[in-house]
Structures are given as C-alpha cells and as structure tokens.
PDB file of C-alpha atoms in Angstrom:
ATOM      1  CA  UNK A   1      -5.828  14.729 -15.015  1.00 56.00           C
ATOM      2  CA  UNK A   2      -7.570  12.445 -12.217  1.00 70.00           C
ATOM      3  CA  UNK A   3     -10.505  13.658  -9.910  1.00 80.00           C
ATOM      4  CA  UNK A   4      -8.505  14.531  -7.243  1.00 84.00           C
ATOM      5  CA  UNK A   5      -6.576  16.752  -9.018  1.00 83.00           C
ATOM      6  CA  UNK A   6      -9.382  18.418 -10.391  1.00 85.00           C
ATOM      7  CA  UNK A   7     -11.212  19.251  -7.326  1.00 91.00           C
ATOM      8  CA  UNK A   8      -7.598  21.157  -5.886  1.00 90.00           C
ATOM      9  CA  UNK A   9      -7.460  23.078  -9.040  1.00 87.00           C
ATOM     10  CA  UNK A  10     -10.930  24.222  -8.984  1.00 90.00           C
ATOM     11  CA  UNK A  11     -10.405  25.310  -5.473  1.00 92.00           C
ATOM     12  CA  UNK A  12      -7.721  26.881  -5.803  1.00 89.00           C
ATOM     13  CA  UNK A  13      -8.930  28.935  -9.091  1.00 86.00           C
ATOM     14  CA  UNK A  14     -12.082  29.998  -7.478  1.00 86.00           C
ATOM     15  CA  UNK A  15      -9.794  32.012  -4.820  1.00 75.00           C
ATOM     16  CA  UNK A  16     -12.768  32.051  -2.510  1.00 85.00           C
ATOM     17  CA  UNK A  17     -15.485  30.009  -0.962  1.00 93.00           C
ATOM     18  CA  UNK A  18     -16.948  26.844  -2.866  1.00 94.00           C
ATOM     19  CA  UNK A  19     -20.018  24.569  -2.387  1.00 94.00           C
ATOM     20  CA  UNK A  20     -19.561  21.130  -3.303  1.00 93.00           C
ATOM     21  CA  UNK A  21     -22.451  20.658  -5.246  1.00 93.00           C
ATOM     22  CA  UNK A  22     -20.241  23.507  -7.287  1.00 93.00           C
ATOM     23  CA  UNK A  23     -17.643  21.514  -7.379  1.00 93.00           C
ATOM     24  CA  UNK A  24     -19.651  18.616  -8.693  1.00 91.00           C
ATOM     25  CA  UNK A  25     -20.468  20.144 -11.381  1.00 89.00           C
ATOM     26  CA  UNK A  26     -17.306  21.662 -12.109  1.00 88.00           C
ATOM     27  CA  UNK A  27     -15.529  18.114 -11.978  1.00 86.00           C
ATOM     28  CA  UNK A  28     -18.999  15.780 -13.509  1.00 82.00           C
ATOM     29  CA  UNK A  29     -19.492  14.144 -10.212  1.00 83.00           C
ATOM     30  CA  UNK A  30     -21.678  13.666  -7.667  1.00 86.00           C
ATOM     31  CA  UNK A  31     -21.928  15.435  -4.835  1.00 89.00           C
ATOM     32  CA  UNK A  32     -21.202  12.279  -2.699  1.00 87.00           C
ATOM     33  CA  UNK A  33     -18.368  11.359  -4.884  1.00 86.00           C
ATOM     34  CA  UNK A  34     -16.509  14.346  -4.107  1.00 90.00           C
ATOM     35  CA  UNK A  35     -16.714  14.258  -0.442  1.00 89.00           C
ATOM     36  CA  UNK A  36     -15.293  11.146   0.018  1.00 86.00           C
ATOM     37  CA  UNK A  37     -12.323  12.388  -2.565  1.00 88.00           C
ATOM     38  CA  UNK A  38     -12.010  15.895  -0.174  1.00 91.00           C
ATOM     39  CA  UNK A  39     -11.592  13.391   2.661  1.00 88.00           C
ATOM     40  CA  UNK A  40      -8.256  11.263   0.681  1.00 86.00           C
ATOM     41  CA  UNK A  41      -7.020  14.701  -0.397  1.00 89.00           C
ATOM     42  CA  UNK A  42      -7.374  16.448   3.153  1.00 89.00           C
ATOM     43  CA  UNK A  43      -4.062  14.956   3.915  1.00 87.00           C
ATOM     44  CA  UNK A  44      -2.577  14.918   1.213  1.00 87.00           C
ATOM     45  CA  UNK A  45      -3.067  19.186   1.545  1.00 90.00           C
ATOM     46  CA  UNK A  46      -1.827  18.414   4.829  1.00 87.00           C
ATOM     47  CA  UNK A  47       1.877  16.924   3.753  1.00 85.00           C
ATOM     48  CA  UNK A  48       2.130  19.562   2.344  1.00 87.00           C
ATOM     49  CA  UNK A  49       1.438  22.273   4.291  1.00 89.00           C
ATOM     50  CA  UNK A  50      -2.061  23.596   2.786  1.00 91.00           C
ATOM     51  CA  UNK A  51      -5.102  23.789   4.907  1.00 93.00           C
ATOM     52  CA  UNK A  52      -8.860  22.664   3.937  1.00 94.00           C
ATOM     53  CA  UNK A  53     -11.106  25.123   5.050  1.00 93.00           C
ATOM     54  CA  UNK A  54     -14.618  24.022   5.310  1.00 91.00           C
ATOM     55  CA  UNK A  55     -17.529  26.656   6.320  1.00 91.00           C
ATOM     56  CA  UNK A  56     -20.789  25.108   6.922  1.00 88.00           C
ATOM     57  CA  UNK A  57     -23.491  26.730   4.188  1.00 87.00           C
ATOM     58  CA  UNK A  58     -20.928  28.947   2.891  1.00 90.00           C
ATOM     59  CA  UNK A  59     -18.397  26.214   0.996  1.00 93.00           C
ATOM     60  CA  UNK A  60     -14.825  25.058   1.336  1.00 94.00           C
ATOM     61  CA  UNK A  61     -11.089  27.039   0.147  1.00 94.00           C
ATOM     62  CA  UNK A  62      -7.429  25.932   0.672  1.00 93.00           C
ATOM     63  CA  UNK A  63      -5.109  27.896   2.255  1.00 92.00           C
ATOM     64  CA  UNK A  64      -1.262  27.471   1.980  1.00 89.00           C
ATOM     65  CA  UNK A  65       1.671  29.924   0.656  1.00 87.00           C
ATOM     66  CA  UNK A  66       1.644  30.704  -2.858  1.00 85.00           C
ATOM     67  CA  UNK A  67       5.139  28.174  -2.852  1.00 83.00           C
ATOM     68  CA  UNK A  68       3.741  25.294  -0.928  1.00 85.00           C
ATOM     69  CA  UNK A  69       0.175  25.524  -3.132  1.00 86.00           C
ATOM     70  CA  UNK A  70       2.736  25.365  -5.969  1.00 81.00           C
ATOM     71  CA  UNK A  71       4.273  22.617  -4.573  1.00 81.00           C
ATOM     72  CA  UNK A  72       0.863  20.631  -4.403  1.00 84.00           C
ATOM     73  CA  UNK A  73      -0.023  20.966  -7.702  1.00 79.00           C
ATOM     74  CA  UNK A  74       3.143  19.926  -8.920  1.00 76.00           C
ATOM     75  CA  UNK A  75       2.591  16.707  -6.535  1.00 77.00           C
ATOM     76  CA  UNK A  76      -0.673  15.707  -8.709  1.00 74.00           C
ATOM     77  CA  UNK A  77       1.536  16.365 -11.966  1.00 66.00           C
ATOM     78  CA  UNK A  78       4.097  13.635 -10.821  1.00 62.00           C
ATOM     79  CA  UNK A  79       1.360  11.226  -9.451  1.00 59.00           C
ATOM     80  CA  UNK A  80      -0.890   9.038 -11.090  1.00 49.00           C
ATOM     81  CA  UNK A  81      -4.359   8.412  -9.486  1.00 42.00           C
ATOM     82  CA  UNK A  82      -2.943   5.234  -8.223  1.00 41.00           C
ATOM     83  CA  UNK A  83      -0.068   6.647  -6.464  1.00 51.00           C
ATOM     84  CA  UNK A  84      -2.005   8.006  -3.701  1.00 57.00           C
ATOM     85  CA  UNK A  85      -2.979   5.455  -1.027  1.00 67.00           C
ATOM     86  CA  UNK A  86      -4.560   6.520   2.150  1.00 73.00           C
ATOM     87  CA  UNK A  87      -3.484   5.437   5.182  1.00 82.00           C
ATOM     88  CA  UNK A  88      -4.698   2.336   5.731  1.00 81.00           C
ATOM     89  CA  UNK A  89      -3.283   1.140   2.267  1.00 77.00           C
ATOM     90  CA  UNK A  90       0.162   2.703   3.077  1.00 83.00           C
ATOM     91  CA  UNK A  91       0.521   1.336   6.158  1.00 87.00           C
ATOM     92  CA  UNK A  92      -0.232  -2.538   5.054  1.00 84.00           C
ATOM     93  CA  UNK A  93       2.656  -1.400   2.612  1.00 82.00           C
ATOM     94  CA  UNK A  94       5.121  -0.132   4.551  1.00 89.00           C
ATOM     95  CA  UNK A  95       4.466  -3.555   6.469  1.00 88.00           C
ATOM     96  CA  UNK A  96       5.159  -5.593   3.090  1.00 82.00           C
ATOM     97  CA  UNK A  97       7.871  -3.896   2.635  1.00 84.00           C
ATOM     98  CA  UNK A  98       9.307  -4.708   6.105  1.00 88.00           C
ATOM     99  CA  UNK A  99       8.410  -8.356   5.545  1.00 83.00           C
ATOM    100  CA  UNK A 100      10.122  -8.256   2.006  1.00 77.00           C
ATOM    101  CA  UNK A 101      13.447  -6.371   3.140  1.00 77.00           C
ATOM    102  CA  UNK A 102      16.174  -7.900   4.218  1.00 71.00           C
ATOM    103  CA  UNK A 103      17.555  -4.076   5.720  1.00 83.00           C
ATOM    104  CA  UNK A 104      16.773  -1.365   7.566  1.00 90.00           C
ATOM    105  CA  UNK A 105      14.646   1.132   6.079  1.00 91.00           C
ATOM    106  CA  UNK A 106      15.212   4.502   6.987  1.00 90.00           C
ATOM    107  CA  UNK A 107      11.569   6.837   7.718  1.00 89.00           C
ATOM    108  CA  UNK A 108      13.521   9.558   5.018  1.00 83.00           C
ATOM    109  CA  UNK A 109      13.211   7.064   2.109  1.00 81.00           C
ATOM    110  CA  UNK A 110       9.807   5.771   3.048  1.00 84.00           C
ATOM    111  CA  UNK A 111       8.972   9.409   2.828  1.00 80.00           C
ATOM    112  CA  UNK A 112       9.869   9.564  -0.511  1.00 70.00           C
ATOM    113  CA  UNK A 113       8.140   7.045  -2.038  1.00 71.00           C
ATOM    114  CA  UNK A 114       4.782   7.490  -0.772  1.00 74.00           C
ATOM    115  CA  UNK A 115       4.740  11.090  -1.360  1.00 69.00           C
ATOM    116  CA  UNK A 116       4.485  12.233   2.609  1.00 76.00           C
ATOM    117  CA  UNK A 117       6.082  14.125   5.803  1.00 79.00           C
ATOM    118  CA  UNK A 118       8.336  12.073   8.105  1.00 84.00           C
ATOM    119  CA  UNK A 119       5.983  12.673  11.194  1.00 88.00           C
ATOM    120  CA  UNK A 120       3.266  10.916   8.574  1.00 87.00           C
ATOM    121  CA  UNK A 121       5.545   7.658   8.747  1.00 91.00           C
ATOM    122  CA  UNK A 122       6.231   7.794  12.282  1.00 93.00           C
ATOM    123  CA  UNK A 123       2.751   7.697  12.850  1.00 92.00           C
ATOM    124  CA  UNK A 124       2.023   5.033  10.880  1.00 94.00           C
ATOM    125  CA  UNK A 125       4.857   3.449  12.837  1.00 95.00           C
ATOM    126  CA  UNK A 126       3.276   4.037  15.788  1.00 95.00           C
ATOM    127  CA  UNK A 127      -0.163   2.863  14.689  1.00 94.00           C
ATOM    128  CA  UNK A 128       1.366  -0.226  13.171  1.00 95.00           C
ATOM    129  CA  UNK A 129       2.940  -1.236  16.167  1.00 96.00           C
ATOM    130  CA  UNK A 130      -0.773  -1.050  18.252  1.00 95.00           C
ATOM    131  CA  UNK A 131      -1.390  -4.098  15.845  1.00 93.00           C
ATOM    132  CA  UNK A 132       1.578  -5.823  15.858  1.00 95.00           C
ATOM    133  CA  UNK A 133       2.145  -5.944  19.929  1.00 94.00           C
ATOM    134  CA  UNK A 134      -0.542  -8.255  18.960  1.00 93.00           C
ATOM    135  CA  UNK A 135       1.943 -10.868  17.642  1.00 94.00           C
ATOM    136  CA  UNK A 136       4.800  -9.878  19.951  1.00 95.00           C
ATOM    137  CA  UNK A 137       6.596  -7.890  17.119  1.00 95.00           C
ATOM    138  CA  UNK A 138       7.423  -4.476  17.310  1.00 96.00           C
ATOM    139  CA  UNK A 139       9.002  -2.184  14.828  1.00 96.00           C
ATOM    140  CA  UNK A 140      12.111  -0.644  16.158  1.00 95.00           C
ATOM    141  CA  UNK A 141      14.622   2.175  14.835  1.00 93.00           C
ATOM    142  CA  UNK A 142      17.965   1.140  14.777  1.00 89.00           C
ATOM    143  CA  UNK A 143      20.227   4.479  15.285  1.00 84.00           C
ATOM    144  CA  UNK A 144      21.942   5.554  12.085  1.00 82.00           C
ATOM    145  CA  UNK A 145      20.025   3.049   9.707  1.00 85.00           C
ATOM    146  CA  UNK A 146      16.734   2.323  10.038  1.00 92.00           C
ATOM    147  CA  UNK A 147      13.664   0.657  11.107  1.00 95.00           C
ATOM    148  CA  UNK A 148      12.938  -3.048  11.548  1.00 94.00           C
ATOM    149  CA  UNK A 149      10.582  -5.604  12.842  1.00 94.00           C
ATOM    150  CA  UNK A 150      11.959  -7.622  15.962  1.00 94.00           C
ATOM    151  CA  UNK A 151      10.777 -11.103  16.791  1.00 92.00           C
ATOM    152  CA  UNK A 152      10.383 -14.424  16.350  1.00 90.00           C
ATOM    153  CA  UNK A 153      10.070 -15.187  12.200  1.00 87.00           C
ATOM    154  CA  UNK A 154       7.193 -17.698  13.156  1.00 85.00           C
ATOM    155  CA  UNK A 155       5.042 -14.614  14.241  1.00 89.00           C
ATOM    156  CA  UNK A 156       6.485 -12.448  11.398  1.00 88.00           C
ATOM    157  CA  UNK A 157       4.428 -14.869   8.960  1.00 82.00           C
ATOM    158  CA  UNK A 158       1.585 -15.334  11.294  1.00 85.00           C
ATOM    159  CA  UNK A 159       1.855 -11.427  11.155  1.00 87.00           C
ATOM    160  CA  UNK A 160       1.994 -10.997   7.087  1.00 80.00           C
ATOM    161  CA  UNK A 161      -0.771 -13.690   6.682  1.00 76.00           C
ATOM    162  CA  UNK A 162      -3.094 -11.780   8.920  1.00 79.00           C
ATOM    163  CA  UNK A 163      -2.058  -7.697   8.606  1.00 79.00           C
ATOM    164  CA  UNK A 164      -1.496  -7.909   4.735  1.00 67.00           C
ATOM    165  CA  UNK A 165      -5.154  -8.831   2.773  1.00 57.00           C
ATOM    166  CA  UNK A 166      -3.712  -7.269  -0.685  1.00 47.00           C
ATOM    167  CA  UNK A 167      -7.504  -7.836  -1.784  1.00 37.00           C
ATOM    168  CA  UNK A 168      -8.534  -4.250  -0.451  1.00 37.00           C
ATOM    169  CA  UNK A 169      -5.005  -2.943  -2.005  1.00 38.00           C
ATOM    170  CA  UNK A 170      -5.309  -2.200  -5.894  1.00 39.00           C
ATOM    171  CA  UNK A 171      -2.551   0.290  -5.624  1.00 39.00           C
ATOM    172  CA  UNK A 172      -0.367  -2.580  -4.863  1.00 40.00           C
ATOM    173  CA  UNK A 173      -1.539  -5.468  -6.671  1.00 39.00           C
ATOM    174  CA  UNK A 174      -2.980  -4.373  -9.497  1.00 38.00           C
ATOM    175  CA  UNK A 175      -3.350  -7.066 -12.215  1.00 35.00           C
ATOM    176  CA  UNK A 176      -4.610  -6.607 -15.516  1.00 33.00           C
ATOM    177  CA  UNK A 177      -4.617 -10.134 -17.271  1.00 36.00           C
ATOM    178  CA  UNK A 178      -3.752  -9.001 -20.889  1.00 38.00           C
ATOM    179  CA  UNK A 179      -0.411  -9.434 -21.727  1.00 40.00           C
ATOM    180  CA  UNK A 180      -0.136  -6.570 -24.375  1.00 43.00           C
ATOM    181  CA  UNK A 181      -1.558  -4.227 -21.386  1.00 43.00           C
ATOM    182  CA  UNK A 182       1.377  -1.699 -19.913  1.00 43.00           C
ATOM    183  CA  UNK A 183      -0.011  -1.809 -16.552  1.00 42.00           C
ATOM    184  CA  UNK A 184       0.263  -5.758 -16.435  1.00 44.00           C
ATOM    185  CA  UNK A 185       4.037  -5.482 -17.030  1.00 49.00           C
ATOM    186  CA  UNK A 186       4.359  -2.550 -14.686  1.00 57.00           C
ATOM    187  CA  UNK A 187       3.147  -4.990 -11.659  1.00 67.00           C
ATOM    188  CA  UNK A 188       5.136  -8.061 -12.679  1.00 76.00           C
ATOM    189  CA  UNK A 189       8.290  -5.350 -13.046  1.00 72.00           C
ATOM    190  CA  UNK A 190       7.482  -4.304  -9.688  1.00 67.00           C
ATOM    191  CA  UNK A 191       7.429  -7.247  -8.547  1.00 75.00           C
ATOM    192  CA  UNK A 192      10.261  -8.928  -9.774  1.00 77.00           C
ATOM    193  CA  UNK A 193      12.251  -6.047  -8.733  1.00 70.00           C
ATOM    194  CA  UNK A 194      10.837  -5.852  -4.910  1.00 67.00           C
ATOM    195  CA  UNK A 195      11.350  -9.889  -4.140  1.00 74.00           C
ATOM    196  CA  UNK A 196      14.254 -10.564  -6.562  1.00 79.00           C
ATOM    197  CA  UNK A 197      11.748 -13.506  -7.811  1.00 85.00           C
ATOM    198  CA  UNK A 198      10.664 -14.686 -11.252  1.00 89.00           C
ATOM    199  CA  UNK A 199       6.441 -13.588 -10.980  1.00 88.00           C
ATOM    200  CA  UNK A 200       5.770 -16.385 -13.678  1.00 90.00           C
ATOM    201  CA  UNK A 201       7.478 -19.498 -11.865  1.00 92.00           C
ATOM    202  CA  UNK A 202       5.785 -18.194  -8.230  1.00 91.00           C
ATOM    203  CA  UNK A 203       2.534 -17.968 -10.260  1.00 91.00           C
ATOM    204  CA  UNK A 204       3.228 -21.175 -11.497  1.00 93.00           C
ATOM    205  CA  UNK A 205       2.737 -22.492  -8.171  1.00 91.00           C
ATOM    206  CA  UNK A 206      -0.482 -21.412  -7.485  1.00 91.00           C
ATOM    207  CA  UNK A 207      -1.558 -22.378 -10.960  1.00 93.00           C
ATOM    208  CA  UNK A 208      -0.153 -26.201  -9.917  1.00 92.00           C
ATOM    209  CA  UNK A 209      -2.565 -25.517  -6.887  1.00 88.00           C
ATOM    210  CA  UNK A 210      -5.348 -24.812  -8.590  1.00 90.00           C
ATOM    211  CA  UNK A 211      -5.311 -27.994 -10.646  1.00 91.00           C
ATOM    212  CA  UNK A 212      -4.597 -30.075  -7.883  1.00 88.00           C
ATOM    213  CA  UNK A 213      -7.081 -28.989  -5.465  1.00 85.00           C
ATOM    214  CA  UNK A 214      -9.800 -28.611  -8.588  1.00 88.00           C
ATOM    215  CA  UNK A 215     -11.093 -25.279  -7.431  1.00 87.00           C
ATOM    216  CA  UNK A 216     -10.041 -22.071  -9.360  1.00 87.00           C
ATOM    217  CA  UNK A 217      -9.044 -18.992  -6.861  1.00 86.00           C
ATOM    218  CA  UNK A 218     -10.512 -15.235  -7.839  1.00 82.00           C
ATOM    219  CA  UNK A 219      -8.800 -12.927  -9.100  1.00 77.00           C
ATOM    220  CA  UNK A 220      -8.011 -10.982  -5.591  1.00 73.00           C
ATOM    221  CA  UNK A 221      -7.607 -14.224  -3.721  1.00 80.00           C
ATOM    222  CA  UNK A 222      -4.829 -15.554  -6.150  1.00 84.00           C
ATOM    223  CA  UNK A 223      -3.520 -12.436  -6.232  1.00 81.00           C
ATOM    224  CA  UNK A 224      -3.027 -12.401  -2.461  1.00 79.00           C
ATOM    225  CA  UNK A 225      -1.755 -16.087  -2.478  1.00 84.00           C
ATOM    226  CA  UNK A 226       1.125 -15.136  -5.032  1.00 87.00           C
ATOM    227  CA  UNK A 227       2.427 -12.458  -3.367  1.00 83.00           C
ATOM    228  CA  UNK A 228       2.341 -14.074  -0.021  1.00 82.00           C
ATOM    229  CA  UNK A 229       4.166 -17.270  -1.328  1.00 87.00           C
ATOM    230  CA  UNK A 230       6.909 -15.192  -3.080  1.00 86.00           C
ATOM    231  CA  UNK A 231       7.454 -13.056   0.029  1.00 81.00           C
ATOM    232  CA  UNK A 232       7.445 -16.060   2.372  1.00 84.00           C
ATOM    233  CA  UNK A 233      10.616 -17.496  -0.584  1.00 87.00           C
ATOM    234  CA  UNK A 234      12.101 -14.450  -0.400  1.00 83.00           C
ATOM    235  CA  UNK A 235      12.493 -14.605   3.509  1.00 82.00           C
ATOM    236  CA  UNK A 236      13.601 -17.980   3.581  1.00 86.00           C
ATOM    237  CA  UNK A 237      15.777 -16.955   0.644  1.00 85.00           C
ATOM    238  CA  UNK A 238      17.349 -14.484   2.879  1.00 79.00           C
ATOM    239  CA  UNK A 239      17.705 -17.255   5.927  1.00 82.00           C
ATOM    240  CA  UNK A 240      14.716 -16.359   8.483  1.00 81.00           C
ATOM    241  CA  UNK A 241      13.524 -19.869   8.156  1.00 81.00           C
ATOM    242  CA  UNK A 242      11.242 -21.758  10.836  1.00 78.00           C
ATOM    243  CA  UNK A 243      12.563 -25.055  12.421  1.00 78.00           C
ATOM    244  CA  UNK A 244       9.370 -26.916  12.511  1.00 76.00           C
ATOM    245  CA  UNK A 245       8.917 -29.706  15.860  1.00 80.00           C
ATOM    246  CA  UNK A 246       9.084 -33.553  14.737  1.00 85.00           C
ATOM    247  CA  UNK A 247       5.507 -33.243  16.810  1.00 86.00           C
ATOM    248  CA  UNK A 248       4.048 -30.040  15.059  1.00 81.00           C
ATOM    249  CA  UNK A 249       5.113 -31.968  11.670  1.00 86.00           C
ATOM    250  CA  UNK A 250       3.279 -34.749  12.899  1.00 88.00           C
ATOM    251  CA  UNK A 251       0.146 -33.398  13.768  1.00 86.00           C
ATOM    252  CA  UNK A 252       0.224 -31.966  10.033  1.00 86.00           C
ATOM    253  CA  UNK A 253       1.419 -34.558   7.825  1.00 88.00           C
ATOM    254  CA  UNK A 254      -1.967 -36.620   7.400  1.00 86.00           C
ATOM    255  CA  UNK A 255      -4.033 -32.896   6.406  1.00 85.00           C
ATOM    256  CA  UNK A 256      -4.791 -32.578   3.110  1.00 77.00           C
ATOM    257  CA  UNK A 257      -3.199 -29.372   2.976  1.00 73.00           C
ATOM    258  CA  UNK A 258       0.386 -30.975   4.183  1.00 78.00           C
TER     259      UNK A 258
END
C-alpha cells in the first residue's frame, strides 16, 4: 500500500474530522510530508467525484457517495505509486505522446490511461497549447478521431527539445541499471512498445557519444538524450523529416557537434 493510499483510507475510516499531525502518525510521516501528498491526492479525489474538506483547527474529511468513495479506493488498488503523475508530469506526457504518434489520439483514451475525467485532459489541452502558441503549434481536435499537433515539424522538435526535460519525470523514465531488476525491463518494454525501436541499439548511440566526446552523461541527462533521439527516429521513421538549406548546412558543418 503506498502513502497516498494510506492517508484516503485513514480518512475515510475516521468518518469525521482529522488533524494532520493525526494523520502523521497514523501513516509514520511527517507532518510536512503529508501535506504535500493531500495536495497530489486533492485531484485525484476530484476525478473522481470526492471532495477534500479542510477546516482550519478542526482537521480535514472526504466527502463523496458511498459508490464513488468505493470507486476511489479501488483506483489506489489498480495503481502503483508511480502511476499517479500530477499535472505537470501528465501534461509533458501527453505531449510525448503527441510527438511519438503517428495518429490522432482521442481525449477518451487519454482518459484512460492516466486515470482522469475528460474535462481533466481538455484542460491540459488547453494549458498545453498557452505553451506551445509559443512555437506556432497548436493542438487541434480533428472531428470523429482525435487530437493532433499542427505545424511546421522543424518547430515540433524545437518544441520536444524544449517542453519535454524527462529529468523531472521518473514516472516516465524510470531506469534502474540492473539487468535482473523487473522495473528495468518494464521501461525498456515500454519503450520498445511506444517508438517501435530497439532501446539497446538507440542507447548504443549515446554510448558511441559518450566515447567520442570523452565526457560521460548522468544518469537523467542520458536518459533524456535517449529518449529524445529515438523519438526524433521514430518521426522521421514515420516521414516528418526536415529539408535542411545548403546555407543552414553550411553554417554547421565546421561545429564540432556537426
């Protein structure tokens, strides 16, 4: 059972009004601890229609139908700890997975896999597309089957390289470097399956990299540079490629980098 889980049972057990030092010592946590968990699981409670209510002095209760607190608690039974992310994190995914699609994706099966109400993806829509007016992109619904990002593929990678640091994301990249470890083989799965890509000849690049520039990345940043690389393969794969100028070409070719 995680901590979040914990601190909705407890709740809803005590039927009544709760402190959070209570709570604290209910779940062996801090006090601090537990107030930044109340504020991932306030929407959570929220998707499904439950209510925090929080009385200054007095404590905090949930309040919901018997079905939908039923409902909830059957949510944390089905989730791990790492299949919650809060918005920020879902929102740089829903972006990846936009990048990484070649199709529509409809709101009802985004929905689904990160656990939340339709109105909580169209607002993430909506706050995602603040950002990416940025870039002149904009994610559009296509009538009948789905959403999309519109524009030029140039700013779609300028976009990915700049709205997707997977450094602050453990839910989606996380990386355990022992073989024999289940959770390793869960992300290179995951991978594989998302990008259609072989994780060990991408990583290989990177590794190549490494050895060639004589400077080893971290953890996070090679991380980041994998996933980037494979997704940026997989586009071209799927034929958004960028026509580079014989002058742009030029103005690269005696860089280090090039």
């Amino acid at each position: 059972m995680n901590r979040k889980e914990e601190i909705v049972k407890f709740i809803l057990n005590e039927k009544k009004l709760v402190s959070v030092d209570v709570i604290a010592k209910a779940v062996n946590s801090s006090p601090k601890t537990v107030r930044n968990e109340l504020d991932l699981i306030e929407p959570i409670l929220q998707d499904h229609h439950c209510l925090m209510i929080k009385k200054p002095g007095q404590g905090i209760t949930i309040e919901g139908d018997p079905y939908d607190k039923q409902q909830l608690l059957s949510y944390f039974k089905t989730s791990s700890e790492a299949g919650y992310l809060s918005p920020q994190e879902r929102q740089r995914s829903i972006l990846t997975k936009l990048f990484a699609e070649n199709r529509p994706l409809m709101i009802k099966e985004l929905g689904l896999d990160y656990y939340v109400s339709r109105s909580t993806i169209t607002k993430d829509i909506s706050e995602l597309n603040a950002v990416l007016s940025d870039f002149q992109l904009v994610i559009e619904y296509q009538k009948g089957e789905g959403i999309v990002i519109v524009g030029e593929e140039s700013a779609k990678r300028k976009a990915l390289a700049k709205l997707v640091p997977f450094e602050e994301n453990k839910n989606l990249v996380y990386y355990i470097t022992d073989e024999n470890d289940h959770r390793s083989r869960s992300f290179v799965n995951r991978f594989e399956e998302a990008l259609q890509l072989d994780y060990k000849k991408v990583e290989a690049i990177v590794t190549k990299a490494e050895i060639k520039l004589g400077y080893q990345f971290s953890t996070e940043a090679r991380m980041n540079l994998i996933i980037h690389i494979a997704i940026a393969i997989r586009r071209t794969q799927q034929g958004n490629n960028i026509r580079l100028t014989d002058e742009l070409v030029h103005a690269l070719d005696h860089q280090k980098e090039y």
